[in-house]
Coordinates of C-alpha atoms in Angstrom, one line a residue:
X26 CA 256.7 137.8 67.4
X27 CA 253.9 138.8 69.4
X28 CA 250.3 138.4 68.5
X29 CA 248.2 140.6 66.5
X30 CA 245.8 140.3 69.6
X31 CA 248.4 141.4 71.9
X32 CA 249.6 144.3 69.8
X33 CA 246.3 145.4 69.7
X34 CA 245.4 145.7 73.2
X35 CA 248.8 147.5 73.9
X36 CA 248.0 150.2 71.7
X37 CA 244.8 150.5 72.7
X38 CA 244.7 150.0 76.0
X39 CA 246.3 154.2 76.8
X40 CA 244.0 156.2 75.1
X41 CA 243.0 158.4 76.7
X42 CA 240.0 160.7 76.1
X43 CA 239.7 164.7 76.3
X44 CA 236.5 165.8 77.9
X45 CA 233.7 168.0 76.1
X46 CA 232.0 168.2 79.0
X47 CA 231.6 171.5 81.7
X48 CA 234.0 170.8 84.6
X49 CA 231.8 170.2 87.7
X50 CA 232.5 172.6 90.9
X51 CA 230.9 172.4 94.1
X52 CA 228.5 175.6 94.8
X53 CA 229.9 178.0 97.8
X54 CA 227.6 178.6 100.8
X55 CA 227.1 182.5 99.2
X56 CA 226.1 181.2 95.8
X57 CA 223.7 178.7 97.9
X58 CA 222.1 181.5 99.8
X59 CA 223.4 180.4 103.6
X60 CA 223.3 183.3 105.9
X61 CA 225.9 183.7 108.0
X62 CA 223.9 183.0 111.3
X63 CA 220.4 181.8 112.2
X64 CA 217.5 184.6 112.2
X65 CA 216.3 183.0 115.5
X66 CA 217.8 182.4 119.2
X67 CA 219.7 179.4 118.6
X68 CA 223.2 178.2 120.8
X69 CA 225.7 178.8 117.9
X70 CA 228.3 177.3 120.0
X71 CA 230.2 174.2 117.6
X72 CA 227.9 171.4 117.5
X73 CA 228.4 168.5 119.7
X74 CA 228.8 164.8 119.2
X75 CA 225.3 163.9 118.1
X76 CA 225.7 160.3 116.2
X77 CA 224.2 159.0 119.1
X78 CA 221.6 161.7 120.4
X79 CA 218.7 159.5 121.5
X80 CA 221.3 158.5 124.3
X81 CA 220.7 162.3 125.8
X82 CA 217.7 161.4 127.0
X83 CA 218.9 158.8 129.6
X84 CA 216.0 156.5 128.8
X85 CA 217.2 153.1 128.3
X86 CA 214.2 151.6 126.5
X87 CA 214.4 154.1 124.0
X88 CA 217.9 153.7 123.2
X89 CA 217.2 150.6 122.8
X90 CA 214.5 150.8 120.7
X91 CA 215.8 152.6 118.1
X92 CA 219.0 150.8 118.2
X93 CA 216.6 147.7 117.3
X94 CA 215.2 150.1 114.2
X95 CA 218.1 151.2 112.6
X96 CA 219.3 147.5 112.7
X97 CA 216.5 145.7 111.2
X98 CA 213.8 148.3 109.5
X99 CA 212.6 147.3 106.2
X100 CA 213.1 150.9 104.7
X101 CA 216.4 151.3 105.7
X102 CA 216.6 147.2 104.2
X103 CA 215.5 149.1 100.7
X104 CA 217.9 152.2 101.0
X105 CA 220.7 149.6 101.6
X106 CA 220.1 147.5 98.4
X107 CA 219.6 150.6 96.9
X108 CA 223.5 151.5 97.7
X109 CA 223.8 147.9 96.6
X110 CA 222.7 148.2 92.9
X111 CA 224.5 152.0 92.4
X112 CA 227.7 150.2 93.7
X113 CA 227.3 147.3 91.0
X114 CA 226.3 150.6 88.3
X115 CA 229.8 152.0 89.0
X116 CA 231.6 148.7 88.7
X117 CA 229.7 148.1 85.6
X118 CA 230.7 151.9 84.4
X119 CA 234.5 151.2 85.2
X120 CA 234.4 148.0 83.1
X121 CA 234.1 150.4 80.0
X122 CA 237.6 151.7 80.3
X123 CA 239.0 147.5 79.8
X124 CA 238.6 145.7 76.3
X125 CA 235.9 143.1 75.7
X126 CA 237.2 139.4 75.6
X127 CA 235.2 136.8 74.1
X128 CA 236.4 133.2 73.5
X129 CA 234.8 130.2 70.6
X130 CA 235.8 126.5 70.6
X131 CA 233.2 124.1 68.8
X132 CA 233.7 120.9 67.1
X133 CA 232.6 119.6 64.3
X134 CA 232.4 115.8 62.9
X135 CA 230.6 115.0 59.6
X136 CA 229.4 110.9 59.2
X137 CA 228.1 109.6 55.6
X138 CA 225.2 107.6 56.1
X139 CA 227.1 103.2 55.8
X140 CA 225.6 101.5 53.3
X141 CA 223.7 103.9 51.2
X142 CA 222.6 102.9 47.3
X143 CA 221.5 104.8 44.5
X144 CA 218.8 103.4 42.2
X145 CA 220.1 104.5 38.5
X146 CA 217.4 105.2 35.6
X147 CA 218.1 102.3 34.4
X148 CA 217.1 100.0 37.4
X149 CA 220.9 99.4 38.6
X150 CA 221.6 100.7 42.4
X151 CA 225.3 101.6 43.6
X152 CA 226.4 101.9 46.9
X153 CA 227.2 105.4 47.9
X154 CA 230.8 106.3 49.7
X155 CA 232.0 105.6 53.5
X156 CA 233.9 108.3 55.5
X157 CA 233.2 111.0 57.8
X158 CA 235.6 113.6 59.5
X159 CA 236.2 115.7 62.3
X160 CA 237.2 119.2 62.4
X161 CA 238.1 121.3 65.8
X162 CA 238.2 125.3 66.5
X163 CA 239.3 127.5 68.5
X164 CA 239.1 131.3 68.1
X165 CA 239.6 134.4 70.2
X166 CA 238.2 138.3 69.6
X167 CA 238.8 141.6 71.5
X168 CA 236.9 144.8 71.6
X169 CA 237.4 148.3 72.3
X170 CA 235.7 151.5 72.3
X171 CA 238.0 154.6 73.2
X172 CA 236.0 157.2 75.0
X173 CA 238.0 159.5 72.6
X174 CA 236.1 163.0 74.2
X175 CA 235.4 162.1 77.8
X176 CA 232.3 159.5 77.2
X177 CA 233.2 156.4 79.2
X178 CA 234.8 159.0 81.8
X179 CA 232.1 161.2 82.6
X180 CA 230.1 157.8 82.6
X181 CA 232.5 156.6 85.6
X182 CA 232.0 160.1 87.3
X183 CA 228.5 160.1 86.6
X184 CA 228.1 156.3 88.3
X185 CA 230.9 157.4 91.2
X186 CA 228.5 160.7 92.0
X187 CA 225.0 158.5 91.9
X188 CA 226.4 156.0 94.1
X189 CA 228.1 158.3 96.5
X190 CA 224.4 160.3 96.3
X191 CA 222.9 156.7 97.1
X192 CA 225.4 156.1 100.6
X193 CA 224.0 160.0 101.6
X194 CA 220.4 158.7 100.7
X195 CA 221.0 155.6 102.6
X196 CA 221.9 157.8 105.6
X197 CA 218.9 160.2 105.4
X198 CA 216.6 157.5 105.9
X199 CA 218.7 156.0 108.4
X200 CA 218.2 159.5 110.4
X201 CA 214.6 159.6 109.5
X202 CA 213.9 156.3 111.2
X203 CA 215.8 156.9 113.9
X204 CA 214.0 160.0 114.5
X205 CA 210.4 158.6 113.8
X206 CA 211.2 155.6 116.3
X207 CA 211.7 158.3 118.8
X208 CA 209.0 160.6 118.4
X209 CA 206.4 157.6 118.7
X210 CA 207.9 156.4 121.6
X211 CA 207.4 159.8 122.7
X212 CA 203.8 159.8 121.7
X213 CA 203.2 156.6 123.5
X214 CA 204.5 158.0 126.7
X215 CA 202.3 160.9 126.2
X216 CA 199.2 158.8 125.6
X217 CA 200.0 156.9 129.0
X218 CA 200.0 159.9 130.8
X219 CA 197.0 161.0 129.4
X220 CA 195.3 157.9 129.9
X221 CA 196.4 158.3 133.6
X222 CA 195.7 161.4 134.3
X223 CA 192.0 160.6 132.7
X224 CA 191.3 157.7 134.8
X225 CA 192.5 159.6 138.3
X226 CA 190.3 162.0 137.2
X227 CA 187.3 159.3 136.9
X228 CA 188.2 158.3 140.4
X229 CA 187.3 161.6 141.9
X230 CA 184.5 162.5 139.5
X231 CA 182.8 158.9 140.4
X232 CA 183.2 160.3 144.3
X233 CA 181.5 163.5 143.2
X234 CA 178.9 161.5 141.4
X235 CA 178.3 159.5 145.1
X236 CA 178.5 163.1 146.9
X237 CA 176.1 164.8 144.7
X238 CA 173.8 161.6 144.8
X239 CA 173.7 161.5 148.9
X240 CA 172.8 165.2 149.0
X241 CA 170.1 164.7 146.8
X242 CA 168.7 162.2 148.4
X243 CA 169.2 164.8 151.8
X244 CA 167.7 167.1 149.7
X245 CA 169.9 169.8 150.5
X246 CA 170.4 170.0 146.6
X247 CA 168.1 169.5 143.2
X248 CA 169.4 166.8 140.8
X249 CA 171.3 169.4 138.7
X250 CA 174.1 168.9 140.7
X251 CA 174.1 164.6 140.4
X252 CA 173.3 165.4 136.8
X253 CA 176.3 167.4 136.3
X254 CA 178.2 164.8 138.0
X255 CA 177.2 162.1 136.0
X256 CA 177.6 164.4 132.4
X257 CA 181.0 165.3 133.6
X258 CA 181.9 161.5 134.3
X259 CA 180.8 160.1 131.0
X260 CA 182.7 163.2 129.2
X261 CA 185.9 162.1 131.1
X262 CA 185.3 158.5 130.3
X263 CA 184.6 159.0 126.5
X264 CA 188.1 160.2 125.9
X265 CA 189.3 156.9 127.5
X266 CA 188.9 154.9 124.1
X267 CA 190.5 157.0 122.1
X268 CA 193.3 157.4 124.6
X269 CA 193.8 153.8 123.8
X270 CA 193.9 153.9 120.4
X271 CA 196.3 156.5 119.7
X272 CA 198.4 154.4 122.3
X273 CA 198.0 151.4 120.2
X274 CA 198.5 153.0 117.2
X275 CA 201.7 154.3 118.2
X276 CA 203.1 151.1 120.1
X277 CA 202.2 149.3 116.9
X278 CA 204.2 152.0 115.1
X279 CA 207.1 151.4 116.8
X280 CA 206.9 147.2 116.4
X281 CA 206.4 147.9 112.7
X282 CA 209.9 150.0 112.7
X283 CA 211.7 147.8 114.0
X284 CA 210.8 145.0 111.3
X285 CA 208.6 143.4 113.9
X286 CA 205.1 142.6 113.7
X287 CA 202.5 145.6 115.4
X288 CA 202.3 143.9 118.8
X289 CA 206.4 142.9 119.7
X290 CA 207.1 145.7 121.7
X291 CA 203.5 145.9 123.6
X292 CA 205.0 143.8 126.5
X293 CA 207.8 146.0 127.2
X294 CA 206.3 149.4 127.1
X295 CA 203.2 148.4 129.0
X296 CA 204.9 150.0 132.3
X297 CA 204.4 153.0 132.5
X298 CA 207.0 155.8 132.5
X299 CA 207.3 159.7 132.4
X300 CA 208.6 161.3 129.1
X301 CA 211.8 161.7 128.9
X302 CA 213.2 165.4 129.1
X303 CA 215.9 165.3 127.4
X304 CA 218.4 168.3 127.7
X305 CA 217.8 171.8 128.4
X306 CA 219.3 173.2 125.3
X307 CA 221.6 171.9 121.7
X308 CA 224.2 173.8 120.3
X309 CA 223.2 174.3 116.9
X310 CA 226.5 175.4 115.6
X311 CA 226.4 177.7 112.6
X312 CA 224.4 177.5 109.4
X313 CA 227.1 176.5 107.1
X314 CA 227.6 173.2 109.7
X315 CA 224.4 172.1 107.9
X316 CA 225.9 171.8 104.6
X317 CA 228.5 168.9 106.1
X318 CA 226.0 167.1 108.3
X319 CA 223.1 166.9 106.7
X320 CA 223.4 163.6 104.2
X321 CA 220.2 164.6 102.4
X322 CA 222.2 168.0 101.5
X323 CA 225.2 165.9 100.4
X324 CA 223.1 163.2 98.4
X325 CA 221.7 166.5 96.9
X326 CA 225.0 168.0 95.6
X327 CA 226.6 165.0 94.6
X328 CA 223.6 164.3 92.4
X329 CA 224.0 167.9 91.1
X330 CA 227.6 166.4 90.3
X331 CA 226.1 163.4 88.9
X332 CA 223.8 165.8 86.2
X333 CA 226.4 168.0 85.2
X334 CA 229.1 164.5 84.4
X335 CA 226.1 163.5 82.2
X336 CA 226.1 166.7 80.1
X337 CA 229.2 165.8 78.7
X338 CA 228.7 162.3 78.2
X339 CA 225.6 164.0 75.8
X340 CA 228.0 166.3 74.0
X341 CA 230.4 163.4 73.6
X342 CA 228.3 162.1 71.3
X343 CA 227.9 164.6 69.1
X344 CA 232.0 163.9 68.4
X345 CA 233.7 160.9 66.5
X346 CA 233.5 157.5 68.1
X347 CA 236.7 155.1 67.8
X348 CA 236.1 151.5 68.1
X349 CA 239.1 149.1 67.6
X350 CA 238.6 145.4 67.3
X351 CA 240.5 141.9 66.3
X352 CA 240.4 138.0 66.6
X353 CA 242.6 135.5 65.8
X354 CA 241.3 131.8 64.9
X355 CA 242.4 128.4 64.0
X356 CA 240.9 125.0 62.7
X357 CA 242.1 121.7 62.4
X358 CA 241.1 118.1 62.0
X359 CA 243.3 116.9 64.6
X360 CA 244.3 118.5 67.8
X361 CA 247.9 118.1 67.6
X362 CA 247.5 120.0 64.4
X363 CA 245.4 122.7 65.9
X364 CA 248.0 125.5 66.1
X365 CA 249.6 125.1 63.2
X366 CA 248.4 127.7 61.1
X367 CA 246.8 130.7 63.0
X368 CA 244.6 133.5 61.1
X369 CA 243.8 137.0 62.7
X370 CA 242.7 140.7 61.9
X371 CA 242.3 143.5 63.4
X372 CA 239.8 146.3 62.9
X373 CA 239.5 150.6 63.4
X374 CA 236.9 152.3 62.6
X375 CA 235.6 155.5 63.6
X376 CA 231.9 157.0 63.6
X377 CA 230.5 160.4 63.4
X378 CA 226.6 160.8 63.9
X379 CA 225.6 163.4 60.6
X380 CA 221.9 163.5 60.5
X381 CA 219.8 162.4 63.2
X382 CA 216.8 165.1 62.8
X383 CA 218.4 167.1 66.4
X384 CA 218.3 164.2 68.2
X385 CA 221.7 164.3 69.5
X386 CA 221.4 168.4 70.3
X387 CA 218.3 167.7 71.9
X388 CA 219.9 165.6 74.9
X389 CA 222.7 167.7 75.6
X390 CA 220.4 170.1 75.9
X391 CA 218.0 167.8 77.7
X392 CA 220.7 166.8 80.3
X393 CA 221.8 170.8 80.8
X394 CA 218.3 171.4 81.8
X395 CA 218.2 168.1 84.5
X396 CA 221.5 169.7 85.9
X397 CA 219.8 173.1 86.3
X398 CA 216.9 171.3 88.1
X399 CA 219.3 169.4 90.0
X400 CA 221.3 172.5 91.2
X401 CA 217.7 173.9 92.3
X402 CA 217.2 170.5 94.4
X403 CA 220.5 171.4 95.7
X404 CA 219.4 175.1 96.8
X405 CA 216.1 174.0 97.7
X406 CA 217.5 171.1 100.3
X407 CA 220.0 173.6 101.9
X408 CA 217.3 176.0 102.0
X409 CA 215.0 173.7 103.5
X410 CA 217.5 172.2 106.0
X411 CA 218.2 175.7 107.5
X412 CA 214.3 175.7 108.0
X413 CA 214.0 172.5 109.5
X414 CA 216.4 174.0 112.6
X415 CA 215.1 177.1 113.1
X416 CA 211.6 175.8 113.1
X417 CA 212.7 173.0 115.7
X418 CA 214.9 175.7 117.6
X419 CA 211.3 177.6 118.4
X420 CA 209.6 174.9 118.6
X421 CA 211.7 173.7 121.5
X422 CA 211.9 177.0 123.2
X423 CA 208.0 177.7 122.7
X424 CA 207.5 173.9 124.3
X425 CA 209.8 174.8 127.5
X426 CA 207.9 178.0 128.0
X427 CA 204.3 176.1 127.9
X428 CA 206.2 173.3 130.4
X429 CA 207.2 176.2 132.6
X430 CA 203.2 178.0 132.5
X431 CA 201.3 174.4 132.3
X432 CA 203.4 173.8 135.7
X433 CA 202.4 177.2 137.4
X434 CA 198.7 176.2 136.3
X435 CA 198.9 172.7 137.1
X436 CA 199.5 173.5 140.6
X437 CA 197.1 176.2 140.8
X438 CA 194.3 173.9 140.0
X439 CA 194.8 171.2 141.8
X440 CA 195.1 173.6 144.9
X441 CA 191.7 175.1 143.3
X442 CA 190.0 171.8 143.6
X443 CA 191.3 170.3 146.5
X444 CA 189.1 173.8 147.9
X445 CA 186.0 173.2 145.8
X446 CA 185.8 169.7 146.6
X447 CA 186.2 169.9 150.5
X448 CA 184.0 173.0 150.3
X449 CA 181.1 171.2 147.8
X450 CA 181.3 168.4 150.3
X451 CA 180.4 171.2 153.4
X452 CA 177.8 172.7 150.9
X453 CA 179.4 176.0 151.2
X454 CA 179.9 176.1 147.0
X455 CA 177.7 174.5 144.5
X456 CA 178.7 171.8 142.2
X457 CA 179.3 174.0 138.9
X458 CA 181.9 175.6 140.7
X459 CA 183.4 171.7 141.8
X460 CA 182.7 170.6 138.1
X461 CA 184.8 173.6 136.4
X462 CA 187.8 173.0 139.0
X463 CA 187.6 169.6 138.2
X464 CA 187.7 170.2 134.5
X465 CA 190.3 172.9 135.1
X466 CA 192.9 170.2 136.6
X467 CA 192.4 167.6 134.0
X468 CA 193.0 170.1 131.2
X469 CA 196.6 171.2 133.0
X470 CA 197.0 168.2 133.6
X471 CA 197.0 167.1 129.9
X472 CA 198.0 170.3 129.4
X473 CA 201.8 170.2 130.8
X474 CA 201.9 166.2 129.4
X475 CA 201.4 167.5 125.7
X476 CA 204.1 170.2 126.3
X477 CA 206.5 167.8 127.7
X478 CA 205.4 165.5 125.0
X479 CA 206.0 169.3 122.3
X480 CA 209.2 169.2 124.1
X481 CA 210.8 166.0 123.8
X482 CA 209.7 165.7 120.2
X483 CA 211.2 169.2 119.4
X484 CA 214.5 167.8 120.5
X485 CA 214.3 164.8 118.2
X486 CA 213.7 167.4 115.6
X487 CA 216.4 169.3 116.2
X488 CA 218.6 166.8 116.3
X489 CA 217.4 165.2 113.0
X490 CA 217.5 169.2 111.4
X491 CA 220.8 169.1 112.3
X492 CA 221.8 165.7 110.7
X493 CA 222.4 164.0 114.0
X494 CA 222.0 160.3 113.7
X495 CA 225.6 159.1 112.1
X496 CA 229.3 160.4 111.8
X497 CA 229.2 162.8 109.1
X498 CA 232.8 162.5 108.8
X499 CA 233.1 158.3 107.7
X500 CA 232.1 157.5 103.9
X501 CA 228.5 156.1 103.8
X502 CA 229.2 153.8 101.5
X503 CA 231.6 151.8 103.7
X504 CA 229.3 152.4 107.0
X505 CA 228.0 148.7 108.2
X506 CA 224.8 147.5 106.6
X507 CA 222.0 146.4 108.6
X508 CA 221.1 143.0 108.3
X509 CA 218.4 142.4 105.5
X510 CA 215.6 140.3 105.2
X511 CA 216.0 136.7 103.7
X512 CA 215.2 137.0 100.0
X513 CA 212.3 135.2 98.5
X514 CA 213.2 133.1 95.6

């Protein structure tokens, strides 16, 4: 015959719920306001392959920069244990669904204390009884609570949604690195170049200062003119420093991403480079594509999925609960005898909540209201994605346009001054016309650098508006881990 225990969990072990809960259906594009198109000039042609974008700007040291970053950075570290913990949640959600198990043995033994007396009223003493004994158990209970209106299910789909939400969050601040990695590499090229083009300038304003000097002293000119000279040079000079520290700032920036102290990467980018371009132009595809490959838009709807699962585990509990329980133990003195006889029970009960002063009302109504925030996340993030490429889109094309002018003016300057200077130096112009065609070829000189810089850092937005950065296709849940930190016990 089989066991009580056994009979138990066989009858137990189907139920199967009904759910009280609304049925969760992924918003349409319409319902999420997404236009058909873009309201600016973008390249609707289908997007391209863009896991790897920072490889379009054939820069080797970046690539491998960031490469470095998404592998070891701290905060993607986090936003992997983060998975981590929403993966054990679900687990721990699913376990719900199987019985409880729970196991006793103990033993006992009893010993009289040899050779104890008793002292009698009268003065007589006795000696108290020998004997002890020993006495061995064993016992086994089950437990069950049947999710009998969708509880321990929308539990599960509630855990399943947060830690599918958790893999998309994992990737959004995998594409976020990658991006900041790149736009301070960006920024430290910049800085170079402007720290270059401020020190050729001090080269040629030191030679004015000596021209201007000499003709003093010739007194073909009054010291205005070495005055000038030497108020232009210390104006150069003074943006020198902070030149620097923005370049530090941003080198240590980039140590510091990729789990490295400030300084690690100071050696390698100490050459210095141009900025890279980058290409011309990035299909953008249309604005639906965002809702696919963006993971911050996909974290948001599957947390919307996550908020509506918990509204029916709230109106669950409004319902009868069934919980079904039994054991089965046995004692003996002896082992051999310890199976012999064999008691068990088994238990049903069921449990309806009847006063609870609105308690129960309140957090269905409680959880309806978190999944009509969350749907306004969802909105909100789509929304906000949509903006994100547009405003990179004209970003990038207002950036080519200043490259395009700030290349026109460069040119013209420097053809101004190369006049002014040979002319100052035959005293056929004065110096204030020298000192503002000097001034005029630093500033398109920094000029076209920070446009390059506008450009090259408008791409990288793009690229991140559009979710480039990882294959939007794989589950991030399953995507390799970067290694983490050792823990500190």
């Amino acid at each position: 015959m089989r066991s009580p225990i056994v009979l138990l969990l066989a009858l137990t072990l189907p139920i199967a719920g009904c759910s009280v809960g609304p049925a969760y259906h992924p918003a349409t594009p319409a319902a999420l306001g997404v236009p058909d198109g873009y309201s600016v000039a973008a390249d609707t042609r289908p997007l391209a392959n863009i896991t790897t974008w920072w490889a379009n700007f054939d820069d080797p040291l970046l690539a491998s920069i960031v490469e470095r970053a998404r592998v070891n950075n701290l905060d993607i570290a986090q936003a992997v244990a983060r998975l981590r913990q929403a993966r054990e949640a679900l687990i721990q959600s699913r376990a719900q669904l199987l019985p409880t198990l729970s196991g006793s043995a103990g033993y006992t033994r009893s010993q009289s204390i040899v050779g104890g007396t008793t002292t009698l009223p009268g003065g007589a003493t006795i000696i108290t009884g020998r004997g002890s004994g020993d006495t061995l158990s064993v016992g086994l209970s089950a437990s069950y609570q049947a999710g009998l209106f969708g509880e321990i299910r929308g539990t599960i789909d509630a855990s399943r949604a947060q830690y599918q939400a958790s893999g998309f969050n994992y990737a959004t601040v995998l594409l976020s690195t990658q991006a900041e990695t790149a736009r301070n590499y960006m920024l430290a090229r910049l800085y170079q170049a402007q720290l270059a083009n401020a020190r050729g300038s001090l080269v040629l304003q030191d030679d004015n200062l000596e021209i201007a000097g000499f003709r003093v002293q010739a007194g073909l000119v009054s010291s205005l003119d070495a005055e000038q000279a030497r108020s232009q040079r210390a104006s150069t000079a003074a943006t020198i420093p902070t030149l620097e520290q923005n370049y530090n700032a941003a080198v240590s920036r980039l140590g510091v991403l990729t789990g490295q102290a400030p300084g690690a990467l100071k050696a390698e980018l100490e050459a210095v480079k141009p900025i890279p371009a980058g290409p011309d132009s990035v299909a953008t595809g249309i604005p639906v594509d965002t809702l696919r490959q963006r993971p911050d838009v996909r974290a948001a709807e599957r947390s919307l999925a996550a908020a509506v699962a918990q509204i029916g585990v709230a109106k669950a509990q409004l319902y009868p609960a069934l919980a079904i329980s039994g054991s089965f133990s046995t004692d003996a003195s002896k082992i051999g005898n310890l199976f012999q006889t064999i008691a068990g029970q088994a238990f049903a009960g069921l449990t309806q909540a009847i006063f609870n002063g609105g308690r129960l009302h309140s957090q269905v109504r409680a959880n309806e209201a978190a999944a009509d925030g969350a749907l306004a996340a969802y909105k909100s993030t789509v929304l906000t994605g949509l903006e994100d490429v547009e405003n990179a889109v004209v970003a990038l094309d207002s950036a080519k346009r200043r490259v395009a002018e700030f290349t026109i003016a460069l040119d013209a300057a420097n053809n101004t001054a190369i006049l002014s200077r040979s002319q100052y130096r035959a005293g056929l112009t004065d110096f204030t016309t020298l000192n503002t065609a000097e001034s005029s070829l630093l500033s398109a000189r920094n000029g076209l650098s920070q446009a390059q810089s506008d450009r090259a850092n408008a791409l990288v937005q793009l690229y991140l508006a559009l979710g480039g950065g990882w294959d939007s296709a794989a589950d991030p849940t399953t995507l390799p881990t970067p290694s983490s930190p050792a823990q500190v016990r």
